[in-house]
Coordinates of C-alpha atoms in Angstrom, one line a residue:
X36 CA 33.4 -26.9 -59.3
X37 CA 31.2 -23.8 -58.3
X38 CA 30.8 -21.4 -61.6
X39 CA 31.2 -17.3 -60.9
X40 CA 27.9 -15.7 -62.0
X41 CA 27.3 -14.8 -65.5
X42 CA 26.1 -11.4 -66.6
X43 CA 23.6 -13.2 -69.0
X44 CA 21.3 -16.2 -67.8
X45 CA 21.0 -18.9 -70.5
X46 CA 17.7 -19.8 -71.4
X47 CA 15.7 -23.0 -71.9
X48 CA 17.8 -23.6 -75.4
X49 CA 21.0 -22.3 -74.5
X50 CA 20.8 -19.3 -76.1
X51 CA 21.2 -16.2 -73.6
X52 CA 18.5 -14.3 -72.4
X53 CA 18.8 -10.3 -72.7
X54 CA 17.2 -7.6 -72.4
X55 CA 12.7 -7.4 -73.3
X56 CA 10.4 -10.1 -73.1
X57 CA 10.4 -13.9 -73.9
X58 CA 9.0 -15.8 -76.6
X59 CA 5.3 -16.4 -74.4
X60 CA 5.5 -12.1 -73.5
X61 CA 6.6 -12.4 -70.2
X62 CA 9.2 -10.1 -69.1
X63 CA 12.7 -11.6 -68.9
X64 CA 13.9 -13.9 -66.2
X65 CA 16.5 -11.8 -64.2
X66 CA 13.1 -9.4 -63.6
X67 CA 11.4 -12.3 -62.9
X68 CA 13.5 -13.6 -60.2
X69 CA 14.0 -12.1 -56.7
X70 CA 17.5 -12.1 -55.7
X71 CA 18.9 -11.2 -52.5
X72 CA 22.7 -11.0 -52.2
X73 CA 24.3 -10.5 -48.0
X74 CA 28.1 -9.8 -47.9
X75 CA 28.9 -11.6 -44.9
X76 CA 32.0 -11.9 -42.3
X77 CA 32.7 -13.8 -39.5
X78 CA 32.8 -12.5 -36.0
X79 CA 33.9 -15.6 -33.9
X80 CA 36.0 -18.4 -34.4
X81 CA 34.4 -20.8 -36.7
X82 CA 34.2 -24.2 -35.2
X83 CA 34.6 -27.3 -38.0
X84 CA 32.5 -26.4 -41.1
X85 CA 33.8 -29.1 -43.2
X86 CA 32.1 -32.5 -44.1
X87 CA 33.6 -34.4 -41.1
X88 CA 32.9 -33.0 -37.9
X89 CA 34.7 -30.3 -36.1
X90 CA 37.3 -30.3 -39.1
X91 CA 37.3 -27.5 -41.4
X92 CA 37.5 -27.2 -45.4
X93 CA 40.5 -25.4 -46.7
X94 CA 38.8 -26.2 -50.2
X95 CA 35.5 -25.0 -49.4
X96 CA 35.1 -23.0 -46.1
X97 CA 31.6 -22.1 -46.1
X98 CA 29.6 -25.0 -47.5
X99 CA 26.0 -24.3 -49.0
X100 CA 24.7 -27.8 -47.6
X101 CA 25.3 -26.1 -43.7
X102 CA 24.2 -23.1 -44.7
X103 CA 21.0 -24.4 -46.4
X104 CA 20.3 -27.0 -43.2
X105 CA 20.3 -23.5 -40.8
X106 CA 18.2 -21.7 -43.0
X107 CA 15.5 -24.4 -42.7
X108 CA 15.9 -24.4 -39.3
X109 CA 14.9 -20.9 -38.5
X110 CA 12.7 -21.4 -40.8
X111 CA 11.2 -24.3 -39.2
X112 CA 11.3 -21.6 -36.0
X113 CA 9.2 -19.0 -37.5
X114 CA 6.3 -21.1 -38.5
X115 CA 2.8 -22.0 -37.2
X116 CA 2.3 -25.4 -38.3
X117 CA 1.4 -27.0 -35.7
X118 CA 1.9 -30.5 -36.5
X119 CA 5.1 -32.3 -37.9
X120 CA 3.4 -33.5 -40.9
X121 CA 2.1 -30.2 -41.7
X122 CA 5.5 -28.7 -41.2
X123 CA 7.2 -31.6 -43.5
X124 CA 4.8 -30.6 -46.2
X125 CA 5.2 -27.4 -46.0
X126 CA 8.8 -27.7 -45.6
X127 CA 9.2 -29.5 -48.4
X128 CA 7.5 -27.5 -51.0
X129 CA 9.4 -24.5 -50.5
X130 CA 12.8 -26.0 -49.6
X131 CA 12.6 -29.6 -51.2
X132 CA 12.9 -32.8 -50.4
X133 CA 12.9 -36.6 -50.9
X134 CA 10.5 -39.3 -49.7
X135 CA 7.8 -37.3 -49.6
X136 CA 4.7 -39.7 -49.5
X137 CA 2.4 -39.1 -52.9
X138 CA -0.7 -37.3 -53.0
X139 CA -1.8 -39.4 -55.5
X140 CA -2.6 -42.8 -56.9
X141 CA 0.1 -44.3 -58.6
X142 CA 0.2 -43.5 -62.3
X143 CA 1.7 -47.0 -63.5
X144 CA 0.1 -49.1 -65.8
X145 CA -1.6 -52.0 -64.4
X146 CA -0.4 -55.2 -65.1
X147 CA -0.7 -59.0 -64.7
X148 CA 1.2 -61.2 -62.2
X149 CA 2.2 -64.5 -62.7
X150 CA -1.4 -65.6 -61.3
X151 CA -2.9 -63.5 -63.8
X152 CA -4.3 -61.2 -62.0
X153 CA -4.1 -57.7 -62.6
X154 CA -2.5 -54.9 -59.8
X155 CA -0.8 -51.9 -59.7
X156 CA 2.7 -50.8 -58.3
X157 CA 2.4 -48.9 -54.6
X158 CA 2.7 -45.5 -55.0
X159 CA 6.1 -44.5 -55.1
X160 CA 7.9 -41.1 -52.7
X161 CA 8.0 -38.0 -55.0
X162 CA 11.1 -35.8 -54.7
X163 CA 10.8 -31.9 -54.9
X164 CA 13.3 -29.6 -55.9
X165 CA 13.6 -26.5 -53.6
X166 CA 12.6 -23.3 -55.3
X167 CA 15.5 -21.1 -53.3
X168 CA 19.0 -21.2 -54.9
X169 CA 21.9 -20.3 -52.7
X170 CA 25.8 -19.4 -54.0
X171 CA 28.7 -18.4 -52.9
X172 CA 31.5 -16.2 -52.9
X173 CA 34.2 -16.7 -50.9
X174 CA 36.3 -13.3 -50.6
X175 CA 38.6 -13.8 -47.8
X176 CA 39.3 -17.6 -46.6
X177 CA 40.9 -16.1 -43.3
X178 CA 43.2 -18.0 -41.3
X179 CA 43.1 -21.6 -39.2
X180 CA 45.0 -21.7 -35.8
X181 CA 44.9 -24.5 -33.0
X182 CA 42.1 -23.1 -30.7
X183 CA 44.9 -24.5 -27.6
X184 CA 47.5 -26.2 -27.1
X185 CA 48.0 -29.2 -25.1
X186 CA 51.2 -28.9 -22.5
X187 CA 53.9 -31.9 -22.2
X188 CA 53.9 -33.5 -17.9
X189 CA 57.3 -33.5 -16.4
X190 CA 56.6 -37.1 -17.2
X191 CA 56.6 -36.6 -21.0
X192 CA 52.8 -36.8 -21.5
X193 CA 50.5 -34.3 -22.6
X194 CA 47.9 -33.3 -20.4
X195 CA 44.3 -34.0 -21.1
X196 CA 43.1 -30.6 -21.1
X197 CA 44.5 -27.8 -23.1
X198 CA 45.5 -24.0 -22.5
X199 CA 43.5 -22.2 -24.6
X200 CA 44.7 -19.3 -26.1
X201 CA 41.6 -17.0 -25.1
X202 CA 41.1 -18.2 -21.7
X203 CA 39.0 -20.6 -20.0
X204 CA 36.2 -19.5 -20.9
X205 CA 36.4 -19.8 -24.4
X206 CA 37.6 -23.5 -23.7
X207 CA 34.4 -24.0 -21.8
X208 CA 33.0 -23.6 -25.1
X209 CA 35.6 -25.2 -27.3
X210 CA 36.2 -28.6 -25.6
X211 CA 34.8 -30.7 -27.8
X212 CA 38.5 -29.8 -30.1
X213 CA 40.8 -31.0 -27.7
X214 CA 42.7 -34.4 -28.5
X215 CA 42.0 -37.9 -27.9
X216 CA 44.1 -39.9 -25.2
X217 CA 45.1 -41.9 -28.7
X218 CA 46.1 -38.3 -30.5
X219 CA 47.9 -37.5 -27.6
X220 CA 49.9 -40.8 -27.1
X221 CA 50.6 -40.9 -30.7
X222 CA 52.1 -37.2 -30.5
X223 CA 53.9 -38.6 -27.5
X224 CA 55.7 -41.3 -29.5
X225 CA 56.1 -39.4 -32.7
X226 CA 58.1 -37.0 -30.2
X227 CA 56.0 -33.4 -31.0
X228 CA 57.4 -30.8 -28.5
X229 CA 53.7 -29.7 -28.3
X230 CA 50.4 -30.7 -29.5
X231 CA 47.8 -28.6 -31.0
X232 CA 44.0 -29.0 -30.1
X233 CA 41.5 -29.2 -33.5
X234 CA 41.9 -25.6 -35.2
X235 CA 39.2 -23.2 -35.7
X236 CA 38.5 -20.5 -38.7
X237 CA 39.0 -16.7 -38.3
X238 CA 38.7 -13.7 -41.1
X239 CA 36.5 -15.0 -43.3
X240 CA 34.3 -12.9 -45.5
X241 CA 32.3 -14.3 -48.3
X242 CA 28.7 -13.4 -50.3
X243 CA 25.9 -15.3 -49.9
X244 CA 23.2 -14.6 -52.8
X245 CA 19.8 -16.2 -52.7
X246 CA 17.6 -16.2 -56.0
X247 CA 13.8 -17.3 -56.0
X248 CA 12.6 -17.8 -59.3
X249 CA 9.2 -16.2 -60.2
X250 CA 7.8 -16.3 -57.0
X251 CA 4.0 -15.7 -58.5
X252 CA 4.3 -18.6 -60.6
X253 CA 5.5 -20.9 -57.5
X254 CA 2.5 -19.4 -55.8
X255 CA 4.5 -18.3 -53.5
X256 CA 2.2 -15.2 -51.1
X257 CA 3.8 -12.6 -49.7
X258 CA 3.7 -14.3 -46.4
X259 CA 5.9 -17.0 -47.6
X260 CA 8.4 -14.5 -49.1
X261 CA 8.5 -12.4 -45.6
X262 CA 9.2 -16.3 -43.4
X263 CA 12.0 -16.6 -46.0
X264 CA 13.7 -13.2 -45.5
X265 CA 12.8 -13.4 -41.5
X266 CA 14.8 -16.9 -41.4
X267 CA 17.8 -14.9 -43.2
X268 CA 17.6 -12.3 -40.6
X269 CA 17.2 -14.7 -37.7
X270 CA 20.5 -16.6 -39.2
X271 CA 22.9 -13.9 -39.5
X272 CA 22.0 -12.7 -36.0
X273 CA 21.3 -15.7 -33.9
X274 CA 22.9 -18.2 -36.4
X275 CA 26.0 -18.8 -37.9
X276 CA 28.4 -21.2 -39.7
X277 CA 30.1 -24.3 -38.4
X278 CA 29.7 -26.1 -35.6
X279 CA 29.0 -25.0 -31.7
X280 CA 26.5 -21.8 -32.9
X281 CA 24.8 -22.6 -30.1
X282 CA 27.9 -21.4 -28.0
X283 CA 28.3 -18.2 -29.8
X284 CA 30.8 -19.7 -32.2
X285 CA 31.1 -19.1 -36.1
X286 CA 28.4 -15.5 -35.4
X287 CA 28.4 -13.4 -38.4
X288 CA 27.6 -10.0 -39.5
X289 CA 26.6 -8.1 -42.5
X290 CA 29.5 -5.6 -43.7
X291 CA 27.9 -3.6 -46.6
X292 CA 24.2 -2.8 -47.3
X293 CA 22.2 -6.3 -48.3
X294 CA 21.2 -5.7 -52.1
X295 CA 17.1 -7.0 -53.1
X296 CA 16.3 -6.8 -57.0
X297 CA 13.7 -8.1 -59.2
X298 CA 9.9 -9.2 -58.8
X299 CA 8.9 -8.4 -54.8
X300 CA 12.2 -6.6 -54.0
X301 CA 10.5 -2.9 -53.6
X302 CA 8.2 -4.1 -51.0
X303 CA 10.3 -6.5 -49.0
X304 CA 13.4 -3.8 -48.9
X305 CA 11.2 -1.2 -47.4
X306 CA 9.8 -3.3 -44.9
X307 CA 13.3 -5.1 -44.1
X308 CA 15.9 -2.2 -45.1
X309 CA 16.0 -0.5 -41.8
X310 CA 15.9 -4.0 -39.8
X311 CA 19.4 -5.5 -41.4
X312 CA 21.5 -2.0 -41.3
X313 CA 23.6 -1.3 -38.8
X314 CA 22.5 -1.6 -35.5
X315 CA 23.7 1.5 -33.0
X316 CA 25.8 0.4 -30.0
X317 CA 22.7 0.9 -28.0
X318 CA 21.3 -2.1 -26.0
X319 CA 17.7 -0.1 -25.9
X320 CA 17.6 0.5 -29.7
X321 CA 18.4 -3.1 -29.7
X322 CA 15.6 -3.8 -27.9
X323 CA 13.4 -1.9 -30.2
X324 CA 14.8 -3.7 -33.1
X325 CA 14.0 -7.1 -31.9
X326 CA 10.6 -5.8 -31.1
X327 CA 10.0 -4.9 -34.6
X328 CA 11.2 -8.5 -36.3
X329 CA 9.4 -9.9 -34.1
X330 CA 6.4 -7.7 -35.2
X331 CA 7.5 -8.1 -38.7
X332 CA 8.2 -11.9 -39.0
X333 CA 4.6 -12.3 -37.1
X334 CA 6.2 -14.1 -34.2
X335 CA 4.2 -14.7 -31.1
X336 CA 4.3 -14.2 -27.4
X337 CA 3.0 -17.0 -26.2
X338 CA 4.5 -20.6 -25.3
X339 CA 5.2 -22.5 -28.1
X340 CA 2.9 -26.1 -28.3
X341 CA 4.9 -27.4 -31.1
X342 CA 7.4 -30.5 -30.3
X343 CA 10.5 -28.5 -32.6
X344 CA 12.4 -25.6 -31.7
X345 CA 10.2 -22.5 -32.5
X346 CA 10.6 -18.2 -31.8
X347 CA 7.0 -17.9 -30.7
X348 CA 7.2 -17.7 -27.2
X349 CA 10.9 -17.0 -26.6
X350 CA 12.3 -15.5 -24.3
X351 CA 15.9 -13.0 -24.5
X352 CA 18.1 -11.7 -22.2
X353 CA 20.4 -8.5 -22.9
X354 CA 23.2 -7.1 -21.2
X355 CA 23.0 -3.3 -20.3
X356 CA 25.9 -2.4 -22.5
X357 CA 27.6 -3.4 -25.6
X358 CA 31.5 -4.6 -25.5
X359 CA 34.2 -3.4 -27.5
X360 CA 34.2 -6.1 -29.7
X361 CA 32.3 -9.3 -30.3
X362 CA 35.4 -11.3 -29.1
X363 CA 34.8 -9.7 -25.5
X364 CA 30.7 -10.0 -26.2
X365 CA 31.5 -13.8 -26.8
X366 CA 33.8 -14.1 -23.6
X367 CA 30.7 -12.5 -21.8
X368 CA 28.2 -14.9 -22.8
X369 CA 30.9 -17.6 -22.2
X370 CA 32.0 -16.9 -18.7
X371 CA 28.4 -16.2 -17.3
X372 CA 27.5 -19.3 -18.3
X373 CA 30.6 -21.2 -17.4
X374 CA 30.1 -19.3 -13.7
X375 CA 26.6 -20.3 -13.3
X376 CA 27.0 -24.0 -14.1
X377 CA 30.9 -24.4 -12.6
X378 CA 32.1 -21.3 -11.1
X379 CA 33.8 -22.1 -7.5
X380 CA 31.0 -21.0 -4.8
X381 CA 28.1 -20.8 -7.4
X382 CA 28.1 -24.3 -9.9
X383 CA 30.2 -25.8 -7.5
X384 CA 31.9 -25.8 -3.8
X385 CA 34.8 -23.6 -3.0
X386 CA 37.0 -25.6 -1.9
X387 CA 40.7 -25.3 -0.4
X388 CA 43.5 -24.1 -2.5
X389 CA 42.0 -22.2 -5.4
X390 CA 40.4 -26.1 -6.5
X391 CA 37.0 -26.0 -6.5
X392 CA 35.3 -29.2 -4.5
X393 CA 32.1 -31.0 -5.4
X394 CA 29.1 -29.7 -7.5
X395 CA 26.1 -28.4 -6.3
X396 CA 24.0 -29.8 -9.2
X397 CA 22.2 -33.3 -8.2
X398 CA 23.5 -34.9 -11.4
X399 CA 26.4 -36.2 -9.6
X400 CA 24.6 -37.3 -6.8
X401 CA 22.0 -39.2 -8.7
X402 CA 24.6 -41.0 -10.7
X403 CA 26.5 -42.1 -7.2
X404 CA 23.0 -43.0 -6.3
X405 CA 22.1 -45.6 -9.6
X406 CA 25.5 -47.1 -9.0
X407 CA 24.8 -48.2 -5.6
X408 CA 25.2 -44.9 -3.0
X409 CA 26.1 -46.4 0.5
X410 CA 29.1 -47.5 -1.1
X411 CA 30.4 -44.3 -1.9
X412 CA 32.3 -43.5 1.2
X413 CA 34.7 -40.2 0.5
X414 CA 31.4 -38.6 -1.5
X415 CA 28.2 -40.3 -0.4
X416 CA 25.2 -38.8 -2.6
X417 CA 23.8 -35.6 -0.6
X418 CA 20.1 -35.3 0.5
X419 CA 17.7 -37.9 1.2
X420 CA 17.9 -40.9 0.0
X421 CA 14.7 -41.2 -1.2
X422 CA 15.0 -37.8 -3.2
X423 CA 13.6 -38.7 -6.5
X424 CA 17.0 -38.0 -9.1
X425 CA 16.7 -34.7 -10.6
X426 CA 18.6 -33.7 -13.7
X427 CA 17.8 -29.7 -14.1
X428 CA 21.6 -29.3 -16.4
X429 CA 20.0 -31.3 -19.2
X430 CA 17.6 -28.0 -19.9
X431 CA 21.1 -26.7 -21.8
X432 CA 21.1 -29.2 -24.2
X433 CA 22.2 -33.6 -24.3
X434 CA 24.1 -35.3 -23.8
X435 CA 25.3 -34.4 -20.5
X436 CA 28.7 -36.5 -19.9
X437 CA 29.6 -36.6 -16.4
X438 CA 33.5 -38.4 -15.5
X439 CA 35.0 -38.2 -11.8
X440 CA 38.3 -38.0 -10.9
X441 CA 39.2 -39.8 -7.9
X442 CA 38.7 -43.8 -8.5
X443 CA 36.2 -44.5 -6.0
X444 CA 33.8 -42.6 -8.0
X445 CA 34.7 -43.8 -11.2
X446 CA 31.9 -46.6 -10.9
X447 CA 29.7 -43.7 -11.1
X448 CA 31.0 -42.2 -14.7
X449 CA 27.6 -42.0 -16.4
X450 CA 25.8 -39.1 -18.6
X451 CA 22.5 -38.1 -19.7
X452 CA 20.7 -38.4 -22.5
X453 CA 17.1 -38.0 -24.5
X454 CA 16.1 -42.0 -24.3
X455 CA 17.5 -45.1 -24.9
X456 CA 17.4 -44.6 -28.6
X457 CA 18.7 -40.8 -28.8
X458 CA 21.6 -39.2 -27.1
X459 CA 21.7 -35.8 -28.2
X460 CA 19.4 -33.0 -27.7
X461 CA 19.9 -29.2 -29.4
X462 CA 20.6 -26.6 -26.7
X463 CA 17.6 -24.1 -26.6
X464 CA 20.0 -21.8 -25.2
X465 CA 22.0 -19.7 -28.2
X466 CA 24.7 -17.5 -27.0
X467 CA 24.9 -14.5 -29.6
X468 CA 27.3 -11.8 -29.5
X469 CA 25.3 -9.2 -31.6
X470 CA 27.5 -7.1 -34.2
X471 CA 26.8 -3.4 -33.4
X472 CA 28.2 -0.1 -34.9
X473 CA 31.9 0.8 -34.5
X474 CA 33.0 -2.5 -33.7
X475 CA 31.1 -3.4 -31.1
X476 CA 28.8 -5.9 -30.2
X477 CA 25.7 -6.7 -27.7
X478 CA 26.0 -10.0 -25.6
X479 CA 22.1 -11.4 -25.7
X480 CA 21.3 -14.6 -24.7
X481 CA 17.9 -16.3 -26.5
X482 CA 16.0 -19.1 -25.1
X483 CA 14.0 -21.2 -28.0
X484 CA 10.8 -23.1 -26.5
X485 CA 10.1 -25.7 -25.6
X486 CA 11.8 -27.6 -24.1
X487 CA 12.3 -31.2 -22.3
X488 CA 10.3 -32.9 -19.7
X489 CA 12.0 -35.7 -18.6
X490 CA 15.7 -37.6 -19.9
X491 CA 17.5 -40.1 -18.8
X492 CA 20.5 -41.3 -16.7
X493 CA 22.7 -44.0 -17.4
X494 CA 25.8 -45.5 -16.2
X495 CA 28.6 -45.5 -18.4
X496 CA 31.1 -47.6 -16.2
X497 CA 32.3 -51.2 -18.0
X498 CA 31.8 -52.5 -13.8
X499 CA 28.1 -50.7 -14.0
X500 CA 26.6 -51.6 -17.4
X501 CA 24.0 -54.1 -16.3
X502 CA 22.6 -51.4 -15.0
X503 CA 19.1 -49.9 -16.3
X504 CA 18.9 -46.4 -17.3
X505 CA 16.8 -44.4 -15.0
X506 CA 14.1 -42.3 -16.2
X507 CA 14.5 -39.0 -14.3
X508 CA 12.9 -35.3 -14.6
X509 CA 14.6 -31.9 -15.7
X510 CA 12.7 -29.3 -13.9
X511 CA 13.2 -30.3 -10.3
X512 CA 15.1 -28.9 -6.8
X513 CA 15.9 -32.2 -5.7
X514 CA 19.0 -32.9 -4.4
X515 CA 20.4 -29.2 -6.0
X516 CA 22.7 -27.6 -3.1
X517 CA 23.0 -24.1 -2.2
X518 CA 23.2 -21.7 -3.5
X519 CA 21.9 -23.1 -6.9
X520 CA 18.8 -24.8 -5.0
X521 CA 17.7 -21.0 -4.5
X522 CA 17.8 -20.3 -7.8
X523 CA 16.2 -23.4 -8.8
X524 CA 14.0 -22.6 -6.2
X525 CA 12.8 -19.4 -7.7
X526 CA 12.7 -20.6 -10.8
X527 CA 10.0 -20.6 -13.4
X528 CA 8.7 -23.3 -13.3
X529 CA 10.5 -24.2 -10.2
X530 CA 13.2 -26.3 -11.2
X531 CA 14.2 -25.0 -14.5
X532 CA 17.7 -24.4 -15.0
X533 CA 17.6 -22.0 -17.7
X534 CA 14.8 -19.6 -16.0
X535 CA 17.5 -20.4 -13.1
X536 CA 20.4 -18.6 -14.9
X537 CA 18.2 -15.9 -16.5
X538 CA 17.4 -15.0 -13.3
X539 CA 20.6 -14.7 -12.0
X540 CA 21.6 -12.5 -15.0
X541 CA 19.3 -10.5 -14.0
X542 CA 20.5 -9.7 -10.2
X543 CA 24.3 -10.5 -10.4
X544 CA 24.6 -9.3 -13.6
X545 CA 22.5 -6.5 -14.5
X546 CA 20.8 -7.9 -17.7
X547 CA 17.4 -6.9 -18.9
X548 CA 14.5 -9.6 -19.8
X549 CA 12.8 -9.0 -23.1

């Protein structure tokens, strides 16, 4: 069970520690530590947060464990390590860890084995405790509702897809919550008038404080201390809690003035101060402000070489005018995203009769094309058949499923993936609706780098599964239709989807490029 704070910190024997120096002179502990406390409430609907995925925690709604894992994420992002064993070292010491390989010789005794001769035990992994402390206060829990709700057929069955109560394009981003066919059959049978989709957490307010003890006697530079409070800031803005953050869900935003006190505090609130208060409703100011964090957390323009997800280099894309509220940003970011990759004469083909047809994104294609394409007689692959497969979709994160409706293309059900040993693949893309003053919020769109080269594509179908995945490249034209082969086109580097749709931002949309 999580203890409130105390007003007095016990010391090494128990006794609490007040006011004027220690036993060994130095001045207490509370002026020892740095302590940063950020009241915190959620913007969006917070997607899962609990241990088990996609559920959330009545108990415990915001968990430290998530909150600690995003934290050394950005964290990871503001760095210049170049390699992964220099990041892991570096990581650990500040954050902790286990398994870390020794520095050292091992510091058992020798001793004899049953030959008699003498040998020492292999060095053992060293664990390291993390010298940041989080808590929390929870101060409002808020409120858990089905994010849709899934419709009974004049059949009795309840459809596959959900209504969602905010539209489509919030269920573009909140599909993952809707029910299995088993859910769904056992609703059916239990006789349930309706059927919920997975719920999601709105309301919540809570206190995150972080405490680093001593920081000069953890040699920790000033430096380190700035990368720490830069990976708070880069949280709370392009962050958030739960599940789907990537999507814009589970955003956050502070709600009172973040407090600093003890060793370091002066300094770091006069350099950070004016970067976490309010921001005006202003997309320009905003602009300006991101210029100065990324001034101020020393983040780079150019492309990143690392092989993680990293700041230096990114790119952003803003929208020329705040929205009422950071529900409407969120719907903003959703739907131009949703239009790009599936809207009806853009993502995909009109069609007849308000349905929109096939897709003009080759994934499709080069699925009906690894299953065996001259078979395919309603929707033959497009293109030349010697088009080398093409995956450009797989630039907004893996895995990519990809299911058809009509039987004949069923055989063709396949997906793609990282490589045969893993599936998934983060989104560089994060959608974040940016809290402003008044209410309102900023839609901006931030591209981490890099990114993939090549995935691949395999068949899913129980009639297809002998077949080999196919090793196939992201930033390609090939077999794209029109009008998204133009944008492909102008891409850059040609082929990449998410230049693609930054570009089209730009002219459809009006959005600025920072």
């Amino acid at each position: 069970m999580r203890r409130s704070p105390s007003k007095h910190i016990a010391g090494a024997n128990g006794a609490a520690e007040t006011a004027g120096e220690d036993c060994a002179g130095r001045p207490p502990k509370e002026t020892r530590r740095l302590t940063m406390v950020f009241p915190l409430e959620s913007q969006t609907p917070i997607v899962g947060g609990g241990a088990d995925a996609l559920t959330s925690d009545a108990i415990d709604p915001v968990r430290l464990p998530s909150i600690r894992g995003q934290l050394r994420f950005w964290w990871r992002a503001l760095g210049t390590e170049r390699t992964a064993d220099e990041l892991f070292e570096n990581e650990s010491a500040l954050w902790g860890g286990v398994d870390i390989p020794p520095k050292t010789e091992s510091r058992v005794p020798a001793r004899l084995d049953q030959a008699g001769t003498s040998s020492n035990s292999p060095p053992q992994p060293d664990a390291k405790k993390s010298l940041i402390r989080l808590d929390v206060q929870v101060e409002r829990a808020g409120h858990e509702a089905p994010a849709g709700w899934h419709r009974r057929l004049d059949n009795g069955q309840f459809r596959a897809l959900p209504e969602w109560d905010d539209g489509p394009s919030f269920g573009y981003g909140l599909f993952p919550l809707q029910r299995s066919r088993e859910e769904r059959k056992e609703a059916h049978d239990a006789g349930q008038g309706r059927l919920g989709t997975k719920t999601v957490r709105a309301g919540l307010r809570f206190k995150l404080s972080v405490a680093i003890d001593d920081p000069s006697t953890n040699r920790l530079s000033d430096p380190d201390l700035n990368r720490i409070v830069a990976a708070l800031w880069a949280w709370i803005h392009f962050g958030g809690l739960g599940a789907r953050t990537t999507r814009g869900f589970g955003a956050l935003a502070l709600r009172e003035k973040v407090t600093l006190a003890g060793r370091g505090s002066d300094a770091l609130g006069a350099t950070w101060g004016p970067l976490f208060a309010p921001c005006p409703a202003d997309a320009r100011v905003f602009a300006k402000r991101l210029a100065r964090f990324k001034e101020t957390a020393k983040i780079g323009h150019e492309a990143a070489q690392q092989d993680w997800p990293v700041l230096h280099g990114a790119r952003f894309m803003v929208a020329r005018a705040c929205e009422r509220s950071a529900h409407d940003a969120h719907r903003a970011l959703l739907g131009a995203l949703r239009e790009f990759r599936q809207g009806p004469g853009l993502g995909r083909a009109a069609g007849s009769q308000g349905r929109p047809s096939r897709s003009n994104w080759p994934e499709a294609d080069a699925l009906r094309r690894l299953a065996g394409g001259a078979k395919f007689k309603v929707h033959p692959p497009r293109g030349p058949c010697k088009t080398a497969p093409a995956a450009p979709r797989a630039a907004f994160g893996l895995p990519l499923n990809i299911g058809f409706k009509d039987r004949e293309d069923e055989q063709a059900n396949g997906r793609v993936v990282v490589d045969g040993t893993h599936d998934r693949y983060t989104s560089p893309v994060r959608l974040c609706p940016i809290a402003c003053e008044k209410g309102t919020a900023l839609p901006v769109v931030l591209w981490l780098r890099p990114g993939l080269q090549t995935v691949k594509l395999e068949l899913t179908s129980e009639d297809e599964g002998d077949l080999s995945p196919e090793k196939v490249t992201i930033q390609s034209v090939a077999g794209a239709q029109q009008p998204i082969a133009k944008y492909l086109g102008a891409a850059e580097p040609e082929g990449d989807a998410v230049d693609a749709w930054c570009k089209w931002l730009e002219s459809s949309k009006g959005w600025e490029r920072l």
